[in-house]
CSV table of C-alpha atoms in Angstrom, one decimal:
chain,number,residue,atom,x,y,z
B,653,MET,CA,-8.7,29.4,13.3
B,654,ALA,CA,-5.3,27.8,13.9
B,655,GLN,CA,-5.4,24.5,15.8
B,656,THR,CA,-3.3,24.5,18.9
B,657,MET,CA,-1.7,21.4,20.4
B,658,PRO,CA,-1.9,20.7,24.1
B,659,ALA,CA,1.0,22.0,26.1
B,660,PRO,CA,3.4,19.2,27.1
B,661,ALA,CA,3.6,18.3,30.7
B,662,PRO,CA,6.7,19.2,32.7
B,663,GLU,CA,9.6,16.7,32.2
B,664,ARG,CA,11.6,15.0,34.9
B,665,GLY,CA,15.1,13.9,34.5
B,666,THR,CA,14.0,10.4,33.7
B,667,ASP,CA,11.1,11.2,31.3
B,668,LEU,CA,10.9,11.0,27.6
B,669,ARG,CA,10.2,14.3,25.8
B,670,ARG,CA,6.5,15.0,26.2
B,671,GLY,CA,4.6,16.5,23.4
B,672,ALA,CA,7.6,16.4,21.1
B,673,ILE,CA,5.8,15.0,18.0
B,674,GLY,CA,2.4,15.4,16.3
B,675,LEU,CA,0.1,13.2,14.2
B,676,ARG,CA,2.3,13.3,11.1
B,677,GLU,CA,5.4,11.9,12.9
B,678,VAL,CA,3.3,9.4,14.8
B,679,LEU,CA,1.6,8.2,11.6
B,680,PHE,CA,4.9,7.9,9.8
B,681,GLN,CA,6.4,6.0,12.7
B,682,SER,CA,3.9,3.3,11.9
B,683,ILE,CA,4.2,3.6,8.1
B,684,THR,CA,8.0,3.5,8.1
B,685,HIS,CA,8.0,0.6,10.6
B,686,MET,CA,6.2,-1.4,8.0
B,687,ALA,CA,9.0,-0.6,5.5
B,688,PRO,CA,6.6,-0.3,2.5
B,689,ALA,CA,9.2,-0.5,-0.2
B,690,ALA,CA,11.3,-3.2,1.5
B,691,ALA,CA,8.2,-5.2,2.3
B,692,VAL,CA,7.0,-5.0,-1.3
B,693,ALA,CA,10.5,-6.0,-2.6
B,694,PHE,CA,11.4,-8.7,0.0
B,695,SER,CA,8.7,-9.6,2.6
B,696,ILE,CA,5.8,-10.2,0.3
B,697,PRO,CA,7.8,-12.0,-2.4
B,698,PHE,CA,9.1,-14.4,0.3
B,699,GLY,CA,5.5,-15.7,0.3
B,700,GLY,CA,5.6,-16.4,-3.4
B,701,PRO,CA,6.9,-20.0,-3.2
B,702,PHE,CA,3.9,-20.8,-1.0
B,703,ALA,CA,1.0,-18.7,-2.4
B,704,ALA,CA,2.3,-18.5,-6.0
B,705,GLY,CA,-0.1,-16.5,-8.2
B,706,ALA,CA,-2.6,-16.1,-5.3
B,707,LEU,CA,-0.2,-13.8,-3.5
B,708,PRO,CA,-2.5,-10.8,-3.9
B,709,LEU,CA,-5.2,-12.8,-2.0
B,710,ALA,CA,-2.6,-13.5,0.8
B,711,VAL,CA,-2.1,-9.7,1.0
B,712,ILE,CA,-5.9,-9.1,1.3
B,713,LEU,CA,-6.2,-11.6,4.1
B,714,ALA,CA,-3.3,-10.0,6.0
B,715,MET,CA,-4.7,-6.5,5.5
B,716,VAL,CA,-8.1,-7.5,6.9
B,717,ALA,CA,-6.6,-9.2,9.9
B,718,CYS,CA,-4.3,-6.3,10.7
B,719,LEU,CA,-7.1,-3.7,10.2
B,720,LEU,CA,-9.2,-5.6,12.8
B,721,VAL,CA,-6.4,-5.6,15.4
B,722,ALA,CA,-5.6,-2.0,14.5
B,723,ILE,CA,-9.1,-1.0,15.5
B,724,SER,CA,-8.7,-2.8,18.8
B,725,ILE,CA,-5.3,-1.1,19.4
B,726,GLY,CA,-6.8,2.3,18.6
B,727,GLN,CA,-9.7,1.7,21.1
B,728,LEU,CA,-7.2,0.8,23.9
B,729,ALA,CA,-4.7,3.6,23.0
B,730,LYS,CA,-7.2,6.3,23.5
B,731,GLN,CA,-7.9,5.0,27.0
B,732,LEU,CA,-4.4,3.9,28.0
B,733,PRO,CA,-1.6,6.1,26.5
B,734,SER,CA,1.7,4.6,27.6
B,735,ALA,CA,5.1,3.7,26.3
B,736,GLY,CA,4.3,0.2,27.5
B,737,SER,CA,1.5,0.1,25.0
B,738,PHE,CA,0.7,-3.6,24.4
B,739,TYR,CA,1.7,-4.9,27.8
B,740,THR,CA,-0.2,-2.0,29.5
B,741,TYR,CA,-3.3,-2.9,27.5
B,742,ALA,CA,-3.0,-6.6,28.5
B,743,ALA,CA,-2.3,-5.8,32.1
B,744,ARG,CA,-5.3,-3.6,32.4
B,745,GLY,CA,-7.7,-5.6,30.3
B,746,LEU,CA,-6.8,-9.1,31.4
B,747,HIS,CA,-4.2,-9.4,34.2
B,748,PRO,CA,-0.8,-8.0,35.1
B,749,SER,CA,0.7,-11.5,34.5
B,750,ILE,CA,-0.5,-11.5,30.9
B,751,GLY,CA,0.9,-8.0,30.6
B,752,PHE,CA,4.3,-9.2,31.7
B,753,LEU,CA,4.3,-12.1,29.2
B,754,VAL,CA,3.3,-9.6,26.4
B,755,ALA,CA,6.1,-7.4,27.5
B,756,TRP,CA,8.5,-10.3,27.5
B,757,GLY,CA,7.5,-11.4,24.0
B,758,TYR,CA,7.5,-7.9,22.5
B,759,ALA,CA,10.9,-7.1,24.1
B,760,PHE,CA,12.2,-10.2,22.3
B,761,VAL,CA,10.9,-9.7,18.8
B,762,GLU,CA,10.8,-5.9,18.3
B,763,PRO,CA,14.6,-5.6,18.5
B,764,MET,CA,14.7,-8.1,15.7
B,765,VAL,CA,13.2,-5.7,13.3
B,766,ALA,CA,16.4,-3.6,12.8
B,767,PRO,CA,18.7,-6.6,12.0
B,768,LEU,CA,16.0,-7.9,9.7
B,769,LEU,CA,16.3,-4.7,7.7
B,770,TYR,CA,20.1,-4.5,8.0
B,771,LEU,CA,20.1,-7.8,6.1
B,772,ILE,CA,17.8,-6.4,3.4
B,773,LEU,CA,20.0,-3.3,3.1
B,774,GLY,CA,23.1,-5.4,2.8
B,775,VAL,CA,21.7,-7.6,0.1
B,776,THR,CA,20.2,-4.8,-1.9
B,777,VAL,CA,23.3,-2.6,-1.9
B,778,ALA,CA,25.8,-5.4,-2.4
B,779,GLY,CA,23.7,-7.0,-5.1
B,780,THR,CA,23.3,-3.8,-7.0
B,781,LEU,CA,27.0,-3.0,-6.8
B,782,ASN,CA,27.8,-6.5,-7.9
B,783,ALA,CA,25.5,-6.2,-10.9
B,784,GLU,CA,26.7,-2.7,-12.0
B,785,PHE,CA,30.4,-2.7,-11.1
B,786,GLY,CA,31.3,-6.3,-10.4
B,787,TRP,CA,31.9,-5.8,-6.6
B,788,SER,CA,31.7,-8.9,-4.5
B,789,ALA,CA,28.1,-9.6,-3.3
B,790,ASP,CA,29.8,-11.2,-0.2
B,791,LEU,CA,30.4,-7.6,1.1
B,792,TRP,CA,26.7,-7.3,2.2
B,793,TRP,CA,27.9,-7.1,5.8
B,794,ILE,CA,29.6,-3.7,5.2
B,795,TRP,CA,26.4,-2.1,4.2
B,796,ALA,CA,24.5,-3.8,7.1
B,797,LEU,CA,27.0,-2.1,9.4
B,798,VAL,CA,26.5,1.3,7.7
B,799,GLY,CA,22.8,1.0,8.2
B,800,ALA,CA,23.2,0.1,11.9
B,801,ALA,CA,25.4,3.2,12.4
B,802,VAL,CA,22.9,5.5,10.8
B,803,VAL,CA,20.0,4.1,12.9
B,804,PHE,CA,22.1,4.4,16.0
B,805,LEU,CA,22.8,8.0,15.3
B,806,LEU,CA,19.2,8.9,14.6
B,807,GLY,CA,18.0,7.1,17.7
B,808,TYR,CA,20.6,8.7,19.9
B,809,LEU,CA,19.7,12.2,18.8
B,810,GLY,CA,16.1,11.9,20.0
B,811,ILE,CA,12.6,11.3,18.8
B,812,GLN,CA,12.2,14.5,16.8
B,813,VAL,CA,15.2,13.9,14.6
B,814,SER,CA,14.4,10.2,14.3
B,815,THR,CA,10.7,10.5,13.4
B,816,ARG,CA,11.0,13.6,11.1
B,817,THR,CA,13.7,11.8,9.1
B,818,GLY,CA,11.5,8.8,8.9
B,819,THR,CA,8.6,10.9,7.5
B,820,LEU,CA,10.7,12.2,4.6
B,821,LEU,CA,12.1,8.7,3.9
B,822,GLY,CA,8.6,7.2,4.0
B,823,ILE,CA,7.0,9.7,1.5
B,824,PHE,CA,9.8,8.9,-1.0
B,825,GLU,CA,9.6,5.1,-0.9
B,826,VAL,CA,5.8,5.0,-1.1
B,827,GLY,CA,5.7,7.4,-4.0
B,828,VAL,CA,8.2,5.5,-6.1
B,829,PHE,CA,6.7,2.0,-5.6
B,830,ALA,CA,3.1,3.3,-6.0
B,831,ALA,CA,4.1,4.8,-9.3
B,832,LEU,CA,5.8,1.6,-10.4
B,833,GLY,CA,2.8,-0.5,-9.4
B,834,VAL,CA,0.5,1.6,-11.5
B,835,TRP,CA,3.0,1.4,-14.4
B,836,LEU,CA,3.1,-2.4,-14.2
B,837,ILE,CA,-0.7,-2.7,-14.3
B,838,VAL,CA,-0.9,-0.5,-17.4
B,839,GLU,CA,2.0,-2.4,-19.1
B,840,ALA,CA,0.2,-5.7,-18.3
B,841,GLY,CA,-2.6,-4.7,-20.6
B,842,ASP,CA,-5.0,-7.6,-21.3
B,843,ARG,CA,-3.0,-9.8,-18.8
B,844,ASN,CA,-4.8,-8.1,-16.0
B,845,ASN,CA,-6.7,-10.8,-14.2
B,846,VAL,CA,-8.9,-10.6,-11.1
B,847,GLU,CA,-8.5,-14.4,-10.5
B,848,VAL,CA,-5.3,-13.6,-8.7
B,849,PHE,CA,-7.6,-12.6,-5.8
B,850,GLY,CA,-8.8,-16.2,-5.6
B,851,THR,CA,-7.1,-19.6,-5.3
B,852,THR,CA,-7.0,-20.4,-9.1
B,853,PHE,CA,-3.2,-19.7,-9.2
B,854,ALA,CA,-2.4,-21.1,-5.8
B,855,THR,CA,-0.5,-23.9,-7.3
B,856,ALA,CA,3.0,-23.9,-5.6
B,857,GLU,CA,4.6,-27.3,-5.2
B,858,GLY,CA,3.5,-28.7,-1.8
B,859,PHE,CA,1.2,-25.8,-1.1
B,860,THR,CA,-2.0,-25.7,-3.1
B,861,GLY,CA,-5.2,-23.8,-2.6
B,862,PHE,CA,-5.7,-22.2,0.8
B,863,SER,CA,-2.8,-24.1,2.2
B,864,GLY,CA,-0.5,-22.0,0.1
B,865,VAL,CA,-2.4,-18.8,0.7
B,866,PHE,CA,-2.1,-19.2,4.5
B,867,ALA,CA,1.6,-20.1,4.3
B,868,GLY,CA,2.1,-17.0,2.1
B,869,SER,CA,0.2,-14.9,4.5
B,870,ILE,CA,2.9,-15.4,7.1
B,871,TYR,CA,5.1,-13.1,5.0
B,872,THR,CA,2.3,-10.7,3.9
B,873,ILE,CA,1.5,-10.3,7.6
B,874,LEU,CA,5.2,-9.6,8.1
B,875,ALA,CA,4.8,-6.7,5.6
B,876,PHE,CA,2.2,-5.2,7.9
B,877,ILE,CA,4.0,-5.6,11.2
B,878,GLY,CA,4.7,-2.1,12.4
B,879,PHE,CA,1.3,-0.5,11.9
B,880,GLU,CA,1.1,-0.6,15.7
B,881,ALA,CA,4.5,1.0,16.3
B,882,ALA,CA,2.9,4.4,17.0
B,883,ALA,CA,1.6,3.0,20.3
B,884,PRO,CA,5.0,3.0,22.2
B,885,LEU,CA,5.4,6.7,21.3
B,886,ALA,CA,2.3,7.7,23.3
B,887,GLU,CA,4.3,9.5,26.0
B,888,GLU,CA,6.1,11.6,23.4
B,889,ALA,CA,3.0,12.5,21.3
B,890,ALA,CA,1.3,15.8,21.7
B,891,ASN,CA,-2.2,14.2,21.7
B,892,PRO,CA,-1.6,10.5,22.4
B,893,ARG,CA,-5.3,9.5,22.9
B,894,ARG,CA,-6.2,10.8,19.4
B,895,ASP,CA,-3.0,10.5,17.4
B,896,VAL,CA,-2.1,6.9,18.2
B,897,GLN,CA,-5.6,5.7,17.3
B,898,ARG,CA,-5.5,7.5,14.0
B,899,ALA,CA,-2.0,6.4,13.2
B,900,VAL,CA,-2.4,2.6,13.7
B,901,VAL,CA,-5.7,2.4,11.8
B,902,GLY,CA,-4.7,4.9,9.1
B,903,SER,CA,-1.4,3.3,8.4
B,904,ALA,CA,-2.8,-0.3,8.2
B,905,LEU,CA,-5.4,0.9,5.8
B,906,LEU,CA,-3.3,3.2,3.6
B,907,ILE,CA,-0.3,0.8,3.3
B,908,GLY,CA,-2.6,-2.2,3.0
B,909,LEU,CA,-4.1,-0.6,-0.2
B,910,PHE,CA,-0.6,0.2,-1.3
B,911,TYR,CA,0.4,-3.5,-0.9
B,912,VAL,CA,-2.6,-4.6,-2.8
B,913,LEU,CA,-1.8,-2.2,-5.7
B,914,THR,CA,1.9,-3.2,-6.0
B,915,THR,CA,1.5,-6.9,-5.5
B,916,TYR,CA,-1.3,-7.1,-8.0
B,917,GLY,CA,0.8,-5.1,-10.5
B,918,ALA,CA,3.8,-7.4,-10.0
B,919,THR,CA,1.6,-10.5,-10.3
B,920,VAL,CA,-0.2,-9.7,-13.6
B,921,PHE,CA,3.0,-8.3,-15.2
B,922,PHE,CA,5.3,-11.1,-14.2
B,923,GLY,CA,2.6,-13.7,-14.7
B,924,PRO,CA,0.6,-15.4,-12.0
B,925,GLU,CA,1.6,-18.9,-13.3
B,926,LYS,CA,5.2,-18.0,-12.6
B,927,MET,CA,4.9,-16.3,-9.2
B,928,ALA,CA,6.2,-19.3,-7.3
B,929,THR,CA,9.6,-18.3,-8.5
B,930,PHE,CA,9.1,-14.6,-8.4
B,931,ASN,CA,11.4,-14.1,-5.4
B,932,GLU,CA,14.3,-15.8,-7.2
B,933,SER,CA,14.2,-13.4,-10.2
B,934,GLY,CA,16.3,-10.4,-10.4
B,935,GLY,CA,19.1,-12.1,-8.4
B,936,GLY,CA,16.9,-12.2,-5.3
B,937,ASN,CA,15.7,-8.7,-5.8
B,938,PRO,CA,12.7,-9.2,-8.1
B,939,TRP,CA,11.5,-5.6,-8.2
B,940,ASP,CA,14.8,-4.5,-9.5
B,941,GLY,CA,14.1,-6.7,-12.6
B,942,LEU,CA,10.6,-5.3,-13.0
B,943,ALA,CA,11.9,-1.7,-12.8
B,944,ARG,CA,14.6,-2.4,-15.4
B,945,ALA,CA,12.0,-3.9,-17.7
B,946,VAL,CA,9.6,-1.0,-17.7
B,947,TRP,CA,11.6,2.0,-16.5
B,948,GLY,CA,15.1,1.4,-17.9
B,949,ALA,CA,17.5,3.6,-16.0
B,950,GLY,CA,14.6,4.5,-13.7
B,951,TRP,CA,15.5,1.3,-11.7
B,952,VAL,CA,17.9,3.5,-9.7
B,953,LEU,CA,14.8,5.1,-8.1
B,954,VAL,CA,13.6,1.6,-7.0
B,955,PHE,CA,17.1,0.8,-5.6
B,956,LEU,CA,17.1,4.0,-3.6
B,957,ALA,CA,13.6,3.5,-2.4
B,958,ILE,CA,14.4,0.0,-1.1
B,959,ALA,CA,17.7,1.1,0.6
B,960,ASN,CA,15.8,4.1,2.0
B,961,SER,CA,13.0,1.8,3.3
B,962,ALA,CA,15.4,-0.5,5.1
B,963,ILE,CA,16.9,2.5,6.9
B,964,ALA,CA,13.5,4.0,7.7
B,965,ASN,CA,12.1,0.7,9.0
B,966,SER,CA,15.0,-0.2,11.1
B,967,ASN,CA,14.9,3.3,12.6
B,968,ALA,CA,11.2,2.9,13.4
B,969,GLY,CA,11.7,-0.6,14.8
B,970,ALA,CA,14.5,0.7,17.0
B,971,ASN,CA,12.3,3.5,18.3
B,972,ALA,CA,9.6,1.0,19.3
B,973,ALA,CA,12.1,-1.4,20.8
B,974,THR,CA,14.0,1.2,22.9
B,975,ARG,CA,10.7,2.7,24.2
B,976,THR,CA,9.5,-0.7,25.2
B,977,TRP,CA,12.8,-1.4,27.0
B,978,TYR,CA,12.6,2.0,28.6
B,979,ALA,CA,9.1,1.3,29.9
B,980,MET,CA,10.2,-2.1,31.2
B,981,GLY,CA,13.3,-0.7,32.8
B,982,ARG,CA,11.1,2.0,34.5
B,983,ILE,CA,9.2,-0.7,36.3
B,984,ARG,CA,12.3,-2.9,36.7
B,985,LEU,CA,11.3,-5.8,34.6
B,986,LEU,CA,14.6,-5.1,32.9
B,987,PRO,CA,17.6,-3.5,34.6
B,988,SER,CA,16.7,0.1,35.6
B,989,MET,CA,19.5,1.5,33.5
B,990,PHE,CA,17.2,1.0,30.5
B,991,ALA,CA,15.1,3.8,31.9
B,992,SER,CA,17.9,6.3,31.6
B,993,VAL,CA,17.4,9.1,29.2
B,994,HIS,CA,20.0,11.4,27.6
B,995,PRO,CA,20.1,14.8,29.5
B,996,ARG,CA,20.1,16.7,26.2
B,997,TRP,CA,18.4,14.6,23.6
B,998,ARG,CA,15.8,12.9,25.9
B,999,SER,CA,16.5,9.6,24.1
B,1000,PRO,CA,16.6,6.3,26.0
B,1001,TYR,CA,20.3,6.1,25.1
B,1002,VAL,CA,21.1,2.9,27.0
B,1003,GLY,CA,18.4,1.1,25.0
B,1004,VAL,CA,19.7,2.7,21.8
B,1005,ILE,CA,23.2,1.3,22.5
B,1006,ALA,CA,21.7,-2.1,23.3
B,1007,GLN,CA,19.7,-2.1,20.1
B,1008,LEU,CA,22.9,-1.4,18.1
B,1009,ILE,CA,24.6,-4.4,19.7
B,1010,VAL,CA,21.6,-6.7,19.2
B,1011,GLY,CA,21.1,-5.5,15.6
B,1012,VAL,CA,24.7,-5.9,14.5
B,1013,GLY,CA,25.2,-9.2,16.4
B,1014,LEU,CA,22.0,-10.9,15.1
B,1015,SER,CA,22.3,-9.8,11.5
B,1016,LEU,CA,26.0,-10.7,11.1
B,1017,TRP,CA,25.7,-14.0,13.1
B,1018,LEU,CA,22.7,-15.4,11.2
B,1019,GLY,CA,23.7,-13.8,7.9
B,1020,PHE,CA,27.0,-15.7,8.0
B,1021,GLN,CA,25.4,-18.8,9.6
B,1022,PHE,CA,23.0,-19.2,6.6
B,1023,ASP,CA,23.0,-16.5,4.0
B,1024,PRO,CA,21.4,-13.1,4.2
B,1025,LEU,CA,18.0,-14.0,2.6
B,1026,THR,CA,17.6,-17.2,4.6
B,1027,ALA,CA,18.5,-15.4,7.8
B,1028,PHE,CA,15.9,-12.8,6.8
B,1029,GLY,CA,13.2,-15.5,6.5
B,1030,PHE,CA,14.3,-17.2,9.7
B,1031,ILE,CA,14.1,-14.0,11.8
B,1032,ALA,CA,10.9,-13.0,10.1
B,1033,THR,CA,9.1,-16.3,10.9
B,1034,ILE,CA,10.0,-16.0,14.6
B,1035,LEU,CA,8.9,-12.4,14.7
B,1036,VAL,CA,5.5,-13.2,13.0
B,1037,ILE,CA,4.8,-16.0,15.5
B,1038,VAL,CA,5.2,-13.9,18.6
B,1039,VAL,CA,3.6,-10.7,17.1
B,1040,ILE,CA,0.5,-12.7,16.0
B,1041,LEU,CA,0.2,-14.0,19.6
B,1042,ILE,CA,0.5,-10.4,20.9
B,1043,TYR,CA,-2.1,-9.2,18.4
B,1044,MET,CA,-4.6,-11.9,19.5
B,1045,VAL,CA,-4.0,-11.0,23.2
B,1046,VAL,CA,-4.6,-7.3,22.4
B,1047,ASN,CA,-7.9,-8.2,20.8
B,1048,LEU,CA,-8.9,-10.1,24.0
B,1049,SER,CA,-7.7,-7.2,26.1
B,1050,CYS,CA,-10.0,-4.8,24.1
B,1051,ILE,CA,-13.0,-6.9,24.8
B,1052,ALA,CA,-12.2,-7.4,28.5
B,1053,PHE,CA,-11.2,-3.8,29.2
B,1054,TYR,CA,-14.3,-2.2,27.8
B,1055,TRP,CA,-16.8,-4.6,29.2
B,1056,ARG,CA,-15.1,-4.7,32.7
B,1057,PHE,CA,-14.1,-1.0,33.1
B,1058,ARG,CA,-15.9,1.0,30.4
B,1059,LYS,CA,-19.3,-0.5,30.2
B,1060,ASP,CA,-20.8,2.9,29.5
B,1061,GLN,CA,-18.7,3.2,26.4
B,1062,ALA,CA,-18.7,-0.4,25.3
B,1063,ASN,CA,-19.9,-1.2,21.8
B,1064,VAL,CA,-20.9,-4.7,20.6
B,1065,VAL,CA,-19.2,-4.2,17.3
B,1066,LEU,CA,-16.1,-2.3,18.3
B,1067,HIS,CA,-15.4,-4.1,21.5
B,1068,GLY,CA,-16.9,-7.5,20.6
B,1069,VAL,CA,-17.4,-8.6,17.0
B,1070,ILE,CA,-14.2,-6.9,15.6
B,1071,PRO,CA,-11.8,-8.2,18.2
B,1072,ILE,CA,-13.2,-11.8,17.9
B,1073,LEU,CA,-12.9,-11.7,14.1
B,1074,GLY,CA,-9.4,-10.3,14.5
B,1075,ILE,CA,-8.4,-13.3,16.6
B,1076,ALA,CA,-9.9,-15.8,14.1
B,1077,ALA,CA,-8.2,-14.1,11.2
B,1078,PHE,CA,-4.7,-14.7,12.5
B,1079,ILE,CA,-5.1,-18.4,13.5
B,1080,PRO,CA,-4.2,-20.0,10.1
B,1081,ALA,CA,-1.0,-18.1,9.7
B,1082,PHE,CA,0.0,-18.6,13.4
B,1083,LEU,CA,-0.5,-22.4,13.1
B,1084,THR,CA,1.5,-22.6,9.9
B,1085,ALA,CA,4.4,-20.5,11.1
B,1086,SER,CA,4.5,-22.4,14.4
B,1087,GLY,CA,4.5,-25.8,12.6
B,1088,ILE,CA,1.2,-26.9,14.2
B,1089,ALA,CA,-0.4,-28.8,11.3
B,1090,VAL,CA,-3.7,-29.7,13.0
B,1091,PHE,CA,-5.8,-29.0,9.9
B,1092,ASP,CA,-5.4,-30.2,6.3
B,1093,PHE,CA,-5.0,-26.6,5.0
B,1094,ILE,CA,-1.9,-26.1,7.3
B,1095,GLY,CA,1.4,-26.8,5.5
B,1096,ARG,CA,4.8,-27.3,6.9
B,1097,LEU,CA,7.7,-24.9,6.4
B,1098,ASP,CA,11.2,-26.0,5.5
B,1099,HIS,CA,14.3,-25.9,7.6
B,1100,PRO,CA,15.5,-23.5,9.2
B,1101,LEU,CA,12.1,-21.7,9.1
B,1102,SER,CA,10.6,-24.8,10.8
B,1103,LEU,CA,12.6,-24.0,13.9
B,1104,ALA,CA,11.0,-20.7,14.5
B,1105,GLY,CA,8.1,-22.1,16.5
B,1106,LEU,CA,10.5,-24.0,18.8
B,1107,ILE,CA,12.6,-20.9,19.4
B,1108,ALA,CA,9.6,-18.7,20.1
B,1109,GLY,CA,8.2,-21.3,22.5
B,1110,ILE,CA,11.5,-21.6,24.4
B,1111,TRP,CA,11.6,-17.9,24.9
B,1112,MET,CA,8.1,-17.7,26.2
B,1113,VAL,CA,8.8,-20.6,28.6
B,1114,ILE,CA,11.8,-18.7,30.0
B,1115,GLY,CA,9.5,-15.7,30.4
B,1116,LEU,CA,7.0,-17.8,32.3
B,1117,LEU,CA,9.7,-19.0,34.7
B,1118,TYR,CA,10.9,-15.4,35.2
B,1119,LEU,CA,7.3,-14.4,35.9
B,1120,LEU,CA,7.0,-17.1,38.6
B,1121,TYR,CA,10.2,-15.8,40.2
B,1122,LEU,CA,8.9,-12.2,40.2
B,1123,GLN,CA,5.5,-13.2,41.6
B,1124,ALA,CA,7.4,-14.8,44.5
B,1125,ARG,CA,10.1,-12.1,45.0
B,1126,ALA,CA,8.9,-8.8,43.6
B,1127,PRO,CA,5.1,-9.0,42.6
B,1128,GLN,CA,4.9,-5.2,42.5
B,1129,ARG,CA,7.0,-5.2,39.4
B,1130,VAL,CA,4.4,-7.4,37.6
B,1131,ARG,CA,1.5,-5.2,38.9
B,1132,ASP,CA,3.3,-2.1,37.5
B,1133,THR,CA,2.8,-3.3,33.9
B,1134,GLY,CA,-0.6,-1.7,34.2
B,1135,ARG,CA,0.6,1.8,35.2
B,1136,ILE,CA,0.4,4.9,33.1
B,1137,PHE,CA,3.1,7.4,33.6
B,1138,ILE,CA,1.8,10.5,32.0
B,1139,GLU,CA,1.3,12.8,35.0
B,1140,GLU,CA,-1.4,14.9,33.5
B,1141,GLU,CA,-3.5,11.7,33.0
B,1142,PRO,CA,-4.3,10.5,36.4
B,1143,LEU,CA,-4.9,6.8,37.0
B,1144,VAL,CA,-8.7,6.9,37.0
B,1145,ASP,CA,-9.3,3.3,36.0
B,1146,ALA,CA,-10.1,0.6,38.4
B,1147,ALA,CA,-7.0,-0.4,40.3
B,1148,VAL,CA,-4.7,-2.8,38.5
B,1149,GLN,CA,-5.8,-6.3,39.4
B,1150,GLU,CA,-4.0,-8.0,42.2
B,1151,PRO,CA,-2.3,-11.2,41.0
């Protein structure tokens, strides 16, 4: 018997397009947001100078931590389907003030995802054209602008065009890198070594043992960021209570295994004793060198997969950012114009335009201020700090929401043990990225990465001051962080707590 999807609710002039996408598109929103190919090629190798030959262990730690929070997100998403996602969860589970601070943090870092990938696209294309045709590698900014234009067009044309394009791009990039990962393992032969899943090869200068593994996990966690990106699409999904839960958990598990496969393959083929310099090989694109070594002319597929991944990830990041801005504009935490949707495409077009400006401005400014790869690492570290904090708050929200408002459904493992373990799993990477060296196993990052904690802290202090202003002048806006706007889903939970 054919499975039918629920009929979408009637739309208003200010609504996103209800029921526009199914589980496949929601799943690939999360998968492409993680940028599997670009993450394997750039994010994970960025942890090489810290974790060295124990980089596969750093991937395992990140996967476990992210799976734990994915389960908590899924448990909340099936109860609270909202484009506000994280901040709605925090507002309902903990307090609207916490929901506001989560919104403030997410609205700051999620728009950084697109410029992060524009830098990767620029470096990849410019570097390849330099190697093959002698074109100047300094022209990376042209390709960054091309990527920004493509993402803007996809976002402007609406969620169906955007997510369906992302699905096709995601399938291609995962297929290419999975095949190459298996090929590297086979080519490594008797060099295959399970000790890379321990600390034996964690011998980077200044970062040995778990100190290096935890520092490296900052960038392996970066590779996972995005598994939660299905949540802001809840109001456009056909079955948000089911699809978002399946997408966040499924994407974290599937792509986590993909990262373990590819990172292990690269480590045993390249040599675990040399992995501290892995990200410097191949002219800053180490997987290009690996592909040339084992596939010859097949390196072109890897190049296309990385470029494709950068576009797909920046597209998914822009989707999540613009939906978050839309939700915040709807309750006037941001100017109400962010809640405007295009009359034909049903896209939050004001947010799409704002994302273009932020993406181009940030990538070009920091890319020229430092260099593209350093700018990538700098943005990435800020992003990881704030996102880890949000992940920990979501875990707390899961515990509080179920034991306060869903006691009849509360489960000791799902709504107790798993969220607590999820919080604990992120603490070492958070302390390292923030520069809080309170334990011997916490190392210190170099400049400018060491500034990331300060910048994230300043942003959150500004948010706290804004919160105090709203509490005094417009407290309803803060309380509205707990609202759900899907009309066919009445607000049956206990009333949002009064501040």
